[in-house]
Amino acid sequence: MPEEIKRKRGRPPKNKTDTISKSETKIPDAFEKSYEFNSYCSPQYISDAIFNCGVYDYFSKEEIDSVLRNPIVNHDTAIKLSEFVYGKSGIIGNSIDYCTSIMTLDRVITSKSKTRKAESNKELMSSVLKTINDKSFIRDGLFTDMLDGIAFYYFETTKKASDKSKFMSDYEVENIVEINELGINASIITLPWEYTKIVGKKNSRYVLAFNLQYFNTYNGESLNRKLRKYPKEIVDGYNDKTRKGNWLVLDNNKTMCVKIKCKDNEAWGRSLIIAALSDVLYKDYFTDTKRKTLDEISNKVVYEVFPENKQGNGSSLNQTQQQNQHDTVKKAIMNKNSRGGTTFISLAAGTELDSVDTSTDIFDEKNEANLNNDIAVDLGISASLIGAMSTGNYAAGSQNLEMITSQLYTWICLWKNELVHVINKNIINDEKNAVDIYYFPTSFVNRKEFFEMMSMLYTQAGGSLTFLIASSGIDPEIYLNVLDSEVDKGYFEKYLPHLTSATVSKDDNVGGRPTGDNPEENKGGNSLPSPSDKK
């Protein structure tokens, strides 16, 4: 017994070690049947966090369903959703931008009265329009209507107090749109939709109410600065200590509001984007699917089949050979993915390399074009007009432009009526000599055709020179002022047009045949020899 213990503790004989070593390195039959030594996964995929910009990443399914079901009741979510989609979708963003800018907004100022007072009021109207920049205001109204479905403005005529502060907070800089030019007699102030609401109608015009809780988030000097930027009516209402309730009903002779795509008795309008929301959501899903497909292509599965043995029940390579070949193939694939160049490897006879292919049919351009076309049609715009389709019919595109122009001109007329009303009520104050504005139904696409029509009226029907000038896109007042200045300076006498058949009349004694009746006066008039002189 002690001898056995001593042998166990000591170094065993060499021949016995060989026997034990062989028994320990013997590979089991079950392991020999394995066709691969090890698996390897390279995590080379794009992080989803980079592309988490879909609608569902910012709005819940319940919120989107509520907007699609009733955008009027859920107007808060509908407006926020529309503004988000506008910044996300290029098709929707470009469509609204084009509709905002396509109309020329050329105009003339008219009055039914023929008195001198009417002419004076027309000049006053022109001055007010220049002060408030009427074209910019109407474009902003169109943009806000198409984006939010409704827009609120206040026409302020009280001279504002000077704000001498040179410093502003970050919030005030972000909301600088509320700051109006100081020291002017007329200005247009945008009212935030979150705190403004239609509460009724008076004389066929909407009556608005403003929620004074808007100012509760400010105090001290910041509150005073905010109050100085708002109309006097709202400021007085906020400072009224006897008021009951937070909603202040505003004077509808100073407010302007237009809502679109809704009934007259509905308090809110519908954004253009709501109609295209379902297709926008589907395109989000389609784009996410393409990204996942790209990830699958970038993370392709490569598999190796070892050569089969004669028995057909395992690999002809042993454990070590499988491991070495597996490492060789893995290294070659990883080097190919990480750098350029040529990689050469040798594999055992019968080895097969293959990969799991991913279908790329989803990348067909037809699928993308169809989705873009659906979104554009939802907005009422031909996809070919905004570049969402590579093909398009010219006649169909022209008809679509006419329909877009007619829709936009309808909304322009609504804003014109609002603008004319507040100016006549607050600036002119003369019902007998009221002034009106006529905006031409022209766009930058059909302006040439409209000008030709005005030219024909002017030449053949004694048409208006003012209309002719305005139809060209030039302000008639500016054009005529420059023309008067040129006449006073004698430009037309000093700088005569070049003499051509189009500018010379029969009364102009320039060029042509001699006018004398006596042949003696015309000597030398034709000194060229006749053919008979050569005989």
Coordinates of C-alpha atoms in Angstrom, one line a residue, residues 134-534:
D134 CA -49.1 92.2 -47.9
K135 CA -47.6 89.6 -50.2
S136 CA -45.5 88.1 -47.4
F137 CA -48.5 88.1 -45.1
I138 CA -50.7 86.3 -47.6
R139 CA -48.0 83.7 -48.3
D140 CA -47.6 83.1 -44.6
G141 CA -51.4 82.7 -44.3
L142 CA -51.4 80.1 -47.1
F143 CA -48.5 78.3 -45.6
T144 CA -50.0 78.1 -42.1
D145 CA -53.4 77.0 -43.5
M146 CA -51.9 74.2 -45.5
L147 CA -49.7 73.1 -42.6
D148 CA -52.1 73.5 -39.7
G149 CA -55.5 73.9 -41.3
I150 CA -56.1 77.3 -39.7
A151 CA -54.3 80.6 -39.0
F152 CA -55.0 83.5 -36.6
Y153 CA -53.7 87.1 -36.9
Y154 CA -54.4 90.4 -35.2
F155 CA -54.3 93.7 -37.0
E156 CA -52.8 96.2 -34.6
T157 CA -52.8 100.0 -35.3
T158 CA -51.7 101.4 -31.9
K159 CA -48.2 102.8 -31.8
K160 CA -46.2 100.5 -29.6
A161 CA -43.9 101.5 -26.8
S162 CA -40.2 101.4 -27.5
D163 CA -38.4 98.3 -26.1
K164 CA -34.9 99.4 -25.1
S165 CA -33.7 96.1 -23.9
K166 CA -30.8 94.7 -25.9
F167 CA -30.8 91.2 -24.4
M168 CA -33.2 88.3 -25.0
S169 CA -33.6 84.8 -23.5
D170 CA -33.1 81.7 -25.6
Y171 CA -36.9 81.1 -25.7
E172 CA -37.5 84.7 -27.0
V173 CA -35.0 84.1 -29.7
E174 CA -36.7 80.9 -30.8
N175 CA -40.1 82.7 -30.9
I176 CA -38.8 85.9 -32.6
V177 CA -41.7 85.6 -35.1
E178 CA -43.8 87.3 -32.4
I179 CA -41.7 90.4 -32.4
N180 CA -43.0 93.1 -34.6
E181 CA -41.3 96.3 -35.8
L182 CA -41.7 99.0 -33.3
G183 CA -42.9 102.6 -33.9
I184 CA -45.3 101.8 -36.8
N185 CA -49.0 102.6 -37.1
A186 CA -50.0 99.2 -38.6
S187 CA -48.7 95.7 -37.9
I188 CA -49.9 92.2 -38.1
I189 CA -49.3 90.0 -35.1
T190 CA -49.5 86.2 -35.3
L191 CA -51.6 84.6 -32.5
P192 CA -50.5 81.2 -31.3
W193 CA -53.0 78.5 -32.2
E194 CA -52.6 76.8 -28.8
Y195 CA -54.2 79.8 -27.1
T196 CA -56.6 81.1 -29.8
K197 CA -60.0 79.7 -30.7
I198 CA -63.0 80.5 -32.8
V199 CA -66.0 81.2 -30.5
G200 CA -68.6 82.5 -32.9
K201 CA -69.5 84.7 -35.9
K202 CA -70.4 88.3 -36.3
N203 CA -71.4 90.0 -39.6
S204 CA -70.2 86.8 -41.4
R205 CA -66.8 87.0 -39.8
Y206 CA -65.3 84.8 -37.2
V207 CA -65.1 86.0 -33.6
L208 CA -61.8 84.9 -31.8
A209 CA -61.0 84.5 -28.2
F210 CA -57.5 84.5 -26.7
N211 CA -56.5 82.4 -23.6
L212 CA -54.8 84.8 -21.2
Q213 CA -53.1 81.9 -19.4
Y214 CA -50.5 82.2 -22.1
F215 CA -48.8 84.9 -20.0
N216 CA -48.8 82.8 -16.8
T217 CA -45.5 81.3 -17.5
Y218 CA -43.7 84.7 -17.4
N219 CA -43.0 87.1 -14.6
G220 CA -41.1 90.3 -14.0
E221 CA -39.3 91.9 -16.9
S222 CA -39.9 88.9 -19.2
L223 CA -43.6 89.3 -18.7
N224 CA -43.4 93.0 -19.5
R225 CA -41.4 92.3 -22.6
K226 CA -43.9 89.7 -23.7
L227 CA -46.9 92.0 -23.1
R228 CA -45.2 94.8 -25.2
K229 CA -45.2 92.5 -28.2
Y230 CA -49.0 91.8 -28.0
P231 CA -52.0 94.0 -29.0
K232 CA -53.2 96.6 -26.6
E233 CA -56.6 94.9 -26.4
I234 CA -55.0 91.7 -25.1
V235 CA -52.7 93.5 -22.7
D236 CA -55.6 95.5 -21.2
G237 CA -57.6 92.3 -20.8
Y238 CA -54.7 90.6 -18.9
N239 CA -54.3 93.6 -16.6
D240 CA -58.0 93.9 -15.9
K241 CA -58.3 92.7 -12.3
T242 CA -62.1 92.4 -12.5
R243 CA -62.1 89.9 -15.4
K244 CA -63.9 86.6 -14.9
G245 CA -62.4 83.7 -16.8
N246 CA -59.2 83.3 -18.9
W247 CA -60.7 83.6 -22.4
L248 CA -60.8 87.2 -23.7
V249 CA -63.2 87.7 -26.7
L250 CA -61.3 89.9 -29.3
D251 CA -62.7 92.6 -31.5
N252 CA -63.5 90.9 -34.8
N253 CA -62.8 94.1 -36.7
K254 CA -59.2 93.6 -35.8
T255 CA -58.8 89.9 -36.1
M256 CA -58.2 87.8 -39.2
C257 CA -58.8 84.0 -39.5
V258 CA -59.1 81.6 -42.4
K259 CA -59.6 77.8 -42.0
I260 CA -59.5 75.3 -44.9
K261 CA -60.9 71.9 -45.7
C262 CA -63.7 72.1 -43.2
K263 CA -67.3 73.0 -42.7
D264 CA -68.3 76.5 -41.7
N265 CA -69.6 75.4 -38.3
E266 CA -66.4 73.5 -37.4
A267 CA -64.0 75.3 -35.1
W268 CA -60.8 74.0 -36.7
G269 CA -59.6 73.3 -40.2
R270 CA -57.8 70.3 -41.7
S271 CA -54.2 70.2 -42.8
L272 CA -53.4 69.1 -46.3
I273 CA -51.1 66.5 -44.7
I274 CA -53.9 64.6 -43.0
A275 CA -55.1 63.2 -46.3
A276 CA -51.6 61.8 -47.1
L277 CA -50.9 60.5 -43.6
S278 CA -51.7 56.8 -44.3
D279 CA -49.4 56.7 -47.3
V280 CA -46.7 58.5 -45.3
L281 CA -46.9 55.9 -42.6
Y282 CA -46.7 53.1 -45.3
K283 CA -43.7 54.7 -46.8
D284 CA -42.0 54.8 -43.4
Y285 CA -42.7 51.1 -43.1
F286 CA -41.4 50.5 -46.6
T287 CA -38.2 52.5 -45.9
D288 CA -37.6 50.6 -42.6
T289 CA -38.0 47.4 -44.5
K290 CA -35.4 48.5 -47.0
R291 CA -33.0 49.4 -44.2
K292 CA -33.4 46.0 -42.6
T293 CA -32.8 44.4 -46.0
L294 CA -29.6 46.4 -46.3
D295 CA -28.6 45.2 -42.8
E296 CA -29.2 41.6 -43.9
I297 CA -27.1 42.2 -47.0
S298 CA -24.3 43.7 -45.0
N299 CA -24.5 40.9 -42.4
K300 CA -24.7 38.0 -44.8
V301 CA -24.4 34.4 -43.6
V302 CA -21.4 32.5 -45.1
Y303 CA -21.3 28.8 -44.4
E304 CA -18.7 26.2 -45.1
V305 CA -19.3 22.5 -45.8
F306 CA -16.3 20.3 -45.1
P307 CA -15.4 17.4 -47.4
E308 CA -17.4 14.3 -46.8
N309 CA -15.7 10.9 -45.8
K310 CA -16.1 7.7 -47.7
Q311 CA -18.7 6.4 -45.3
G312 CA -20.9 9.4 -45.8
N313 CA -21.5 9.9 -42.1
G314 CA -18.9 12.6 -41.3
S315 CA -16.1 14.8 -42.5
S316 CA -12.8 13.5 -43.9
L317 CA -11.1 16.1 -41.9
N318 CA -10.2 15.6 -38.3
Q319 CA -10.8 18.0 -35.5
T320 CA -7.6 20.0 -35.9
Q321 CA -8.0 20.2 -39.7
Q322 CA -11.5 21.5 -39.4
Q323 CA -10.4 24.1 -36.9
N324 CA -7.5 25.3 -39.1
Q325 CA -9.6 25.5 -42.2
H326 CA -12.4 27.3 -40.4
D327 CA -9.9 29.9 -39.0
T328 CA -8.4 30.3 -42.5
V329 CA -11.8 31.0 -44.1
K330 CA -12.9 33.3 -41.3
K331 CA -9.7 35.3 -41.5
A332 CA -10.0 35.7 -45.3
I333 CA -13.7 36.8 -45.1
M334 CA -12.9 39.3 -42.3
N335 CA -10.0 40.8 -44.2
K336 CA -12.2 41.2 -47.2
N337 CA -14.7 43.1 -45.2
S338 CA -12.2 45.4 -43.5
R339 CA -9.7 46.3 -46.3
G340 CA -9.1 46.1 -50.0
G341 CA -6.5 43.9 -51.8
T342 CA -6.4 40.3 -52.8
T343 CA -6.6 37.4 -50.3
F344 CA -5.5 33.9 -51.3
I345 CA -6.5 30.8 -49.4
S346 CA -6.2 27.0 -50.0
L347 CA -9.0 24.6 -49.0
A348 CA -9.2 20.9 -48.8
A349 CA -10.7 19.1 -51.8
G350 CA -14.4 18.8 -51.6
T351 CA -14.9 21.9 -49.4
E352 CA -17.9 24.0 -50.3
L353 CA -18.4 27.7 -49.5
D354 CA -21.7 29.4 -49.9
S355 CA -23.9 32.2 -48.4
V356 CA -27.5 32.8 -47.6
D357 CA -28.7 35.4 -50.2
T358 CA -31.2 38.1 -49.4
S359 CA -33.8 39.1 -52.0
T360 CA -33.3 42.6 -53.3
D361 CA -36.6 43.0 -55.2
I362 CA -37.7 45.6 -52.7
F363 CA -35.1 48.0 -54.1
D364 CA -36.9 48.2 -57.5
E365 CA -37.4 51.9 -58.4
K366 CA -41.0 51.2 -59.4
N367 CA -42.0 50.5 -55.8
E368 CA -40.5 53.8 -54.6
A369 CA -42.1 55.8 -57.5
N370 CA -45.5 54.3 -56.8
L371 CA -45.3 55.4 -53.1
N372 CA -44.2 58.9 -54.0
N373 CA -47.0 59.2 -56.6
D374 CA -49.6 58.2 -54.0
I375 CA -48.4 60.8 -51.5
A376 CA -48.4 63.5 -54.2
V377 CA -51.9 62.6 -55.4
D378 CA -53.1 62.7 -51.8
L379 CA -52.0 66.3 -51.7
G380 CA -53.7 67.0 -55.0
I381 CA -50.4 67.5 -56.9
S382 CA -49.2 65.6 -59.9
A383 CA -46.0 63.7 -58.9
S384 CA -44.3 64.7 -62.1
L385 CA -44.5 68.4 -61.2
I386 CA -42.4 68.1 -58.0
G387 CA -40.0 65.5 -59.4
A388 CA -41.5 62.5 -57.6
M389 CA -41.9 60.7 -60.9
S390 CA -39.5 60.6 -63.9
T391 CA -42.4 60.4 -66.4
G392 CA -45.4 62.6 -66.8
N393 CA -47.8 63.9 -69.4
Y394 CA -47.5 67.6 -70.2
A395 CA -51.2 68.1 -70.8
A396 CA -52.1 66.4 -67.5
G397 CA -49.5 68.4 -65.7
S398 CA -50.9 71.7 -67.1
Q399 CA -54.4 70.7 -66.1
N400 CA -53.2 69.9 -62.6
L401 CA -51.5 73.3 -62.3
E402 CA -54.7 75.0 -63.3
M403 CA -56.6 73.1 -60.6
I404 CA -53.9 73.9 -58.0
T405 CA -54.0 77.6 -59.0
S406 CA -57.8 77.7 -58.7
Q407 CA -57.7 76.2 -55.2
L408 CA -54.9 78.6 -54.0
Y409 CA -56.7 81.6 -55.5
T410 CA -59.8 80.7 -53.6
W411 CA -57.8 80.8 -50.3
I412 CA -56.1 84.0 -51.5
C413 CA -59.5 85.7 -51.9
L414 CA -60.4 84.7 -48.4
W415 CA -57.3 86.3 -47.0
K416 CA -57.8 89.4 -49.2
N417 CA -61.3 89.8 -47.8
E418 CA -59.9 89.7 -44.3
L419 CA -57.2 92.1 -45.0
V420 CA -59.4 94.6 -46.8
H421 CA -61.9 94.5 -43.9
V422 CA -59.5 95.3 -41.1
I423 CA -57.8 98.1 -43.1
N424 CA -61.0 99.8 -44.1
K425 CA -62.3 99.5 -40.5
N426 CA -59.1 100.6 -38.7
I427 CA -57.2 102.8 -41.1
I428 CA -59.5 104.3 -43.7
N429 CA -62.7 104.6 -41.7
D430 CA -64.7 105.7 -44.6
E431 CA -67.6 103.4 -45.7
K432 CA -68.7 105.7 -48.5
N433 CA -65.2 105.6 -50.1
A434 CA -64.2 102.1 -49.2
V435 CA -61.2 100.7 -51.0
D436 CA -60.8 97.1 -52.4
I437 CA -57.8 95.0 -53.6
Y438 CA -57.8 92.8 -56.6
Y439 CA -55.2 90.1 -56.7
F440 CA -54.6 88.6 -60.2
P441 CA -55.3 84.9 -60.6
T442 CA -51.9 84.4 -62.1
S443 CA -49.0 82.2 -61.2
F444 CA -45.4 82.2 -62.2
V445 CA -46.4 79.5 -64.7
N446 CA -49.3 81.3 -66.5
R447 CA -48.2 84.9 -66.1
K448 CA -47.2 85.2 -69.7
E449 CA -50.6 84.0 -70.9
F450 CA -52.4 86.5 -68.6
F451 CA -50.2 89.3 -69.8
E452 CA -51.0 88.5 -73.5
M453 CA -54.7 88.5 -72.6
M454 CA -54.4 92.0 -71.0
S455 CA -52.4 93.2 -74.0
M456 CA -55.2 92.1 -76.3
L457 CA -57.8 93.9 -74.1
Y458 CA -55.6 97.0 -74.1
T459 CA -55.1 97.2 -77.9
Q460 CA -58.4 95.9 -79.1
A461 CA -60.9 96.9 -76.4
G462 CA -59.4 100.0 -74.9
G463 CA -58.3 98.1 -71.8
S464 CA -56.7 99.5 -68.7
L465 CA -53.0 100.5 -68.7
T466 CA -52.8 99.8 -65.0
F467 CA -54.0 96.2 -65.4
L468 CA -51.6 95.7 -68.3
I469 CA -48.6 96.9 -66.2
A470 CA -49.7 95.0 -63.1
S471 CA -50.1 91.8 -65.1
S472 CA -46.4 91.9 -66.0
G473 CA -45.5 91.7 -62.3
I474 CA -44.5 95.4 -62.0
D475 CA -46.2 97.7 -59.5
P476 CA -48.2 100.1 -61.6
E477 CA -47.5 103.0 -59.2
I478 CA -43.8 102.5 -59.5
Y479 CA -43.9 102.1 -63.3
L480 CA -46.0 105.2 -63.8
N481 CA -43.9 107.3 -61.4
V482 CA -40.7 106.4 -63.3
L483 CA -42.5 107.1 -66.6
D484 CA -43.6 110.6 -65.3
S485 CA -40.1 111.3 -64.3
E486 CA -38.7 110.4 -67.8
V487 CA -41.3 112.6 -69.4
D488 CA -40.5 115.5 -67.2
K489 CA -36.8 115.1 -68.0
G490 CA -37.5 115.0 -71.8
Y491 CA -36.1 111.5 -72.3
F492 CA -38.4 110.8 -75.3
E493 CA -37.2 113.9 -77.1
K494 CA -33.6 113.5 -76.3
Y495 CA -33.3 109.8 -76.9
L496 CA -35.2 108.9 -80.0
P497 CA -35.6 105.2 -81.0
H498 CA -33.5 103.9 -83.8
L499 CA -35.1 104.5 -87.2
T500 CA -36.5 101.3 -88.6
S501 CA -39.5 100.4 -90.7
A502 CA -41.4 99.9 -87.4
T503 CA -40.5 103.3 -86.0
V504 CA -40.6 105.6 -89.1
S505 CA -44.0 107.0 -90.2
K506 CA -45.0 108.6 -93.5
D507 CA -44.6 112.1 -92.0
D508 CA -41.0 111.6 -91.1
N509 CA -38.8 113.2 -93.8
V510 CA -36.0 110.7 -93.5
G511 CA -34.6 108.5 -96.4
G512 CA -36.7 107.2 -99.2
R513 CA -37.1 108.5 -102.9
P514 CA -36.8 112.2 -103.8
T515 CA -40.0 114.2 -103.2
G516 CA -39.5 117.0 -105.9
D517 CA -41.7 117.1 -109.0
N518 CA -39.1 118.8 -111.3
P519 CA -36.8 116.2 -112.9
E520 CA -34.0 118.8 -113.0
E521 CA -34.0 118.7 -109.2
N522 CA -33.4 115.0 -109.2
K523 CA -30.2 115.0 -111.3
G524 CA -27.8 112.3 -110.3
G525 CA -30.6 110.5 -108.6
N526 CA -29.8 107.4 -110.7
S527 CA -26.2 107.6 -112.0
L528 CA -25.9 103.9 -112.7
P529 CA -25.6 103.1 -116.5
S530 CA -28.5 101.4 -118.1
P531 CA -28.0 98.1 -120.0
S532 CA -28.5 100.0 -123.3
D533 CA -25.5 102.2 -122.7
K534 CA -23.2 99.2 -123.2

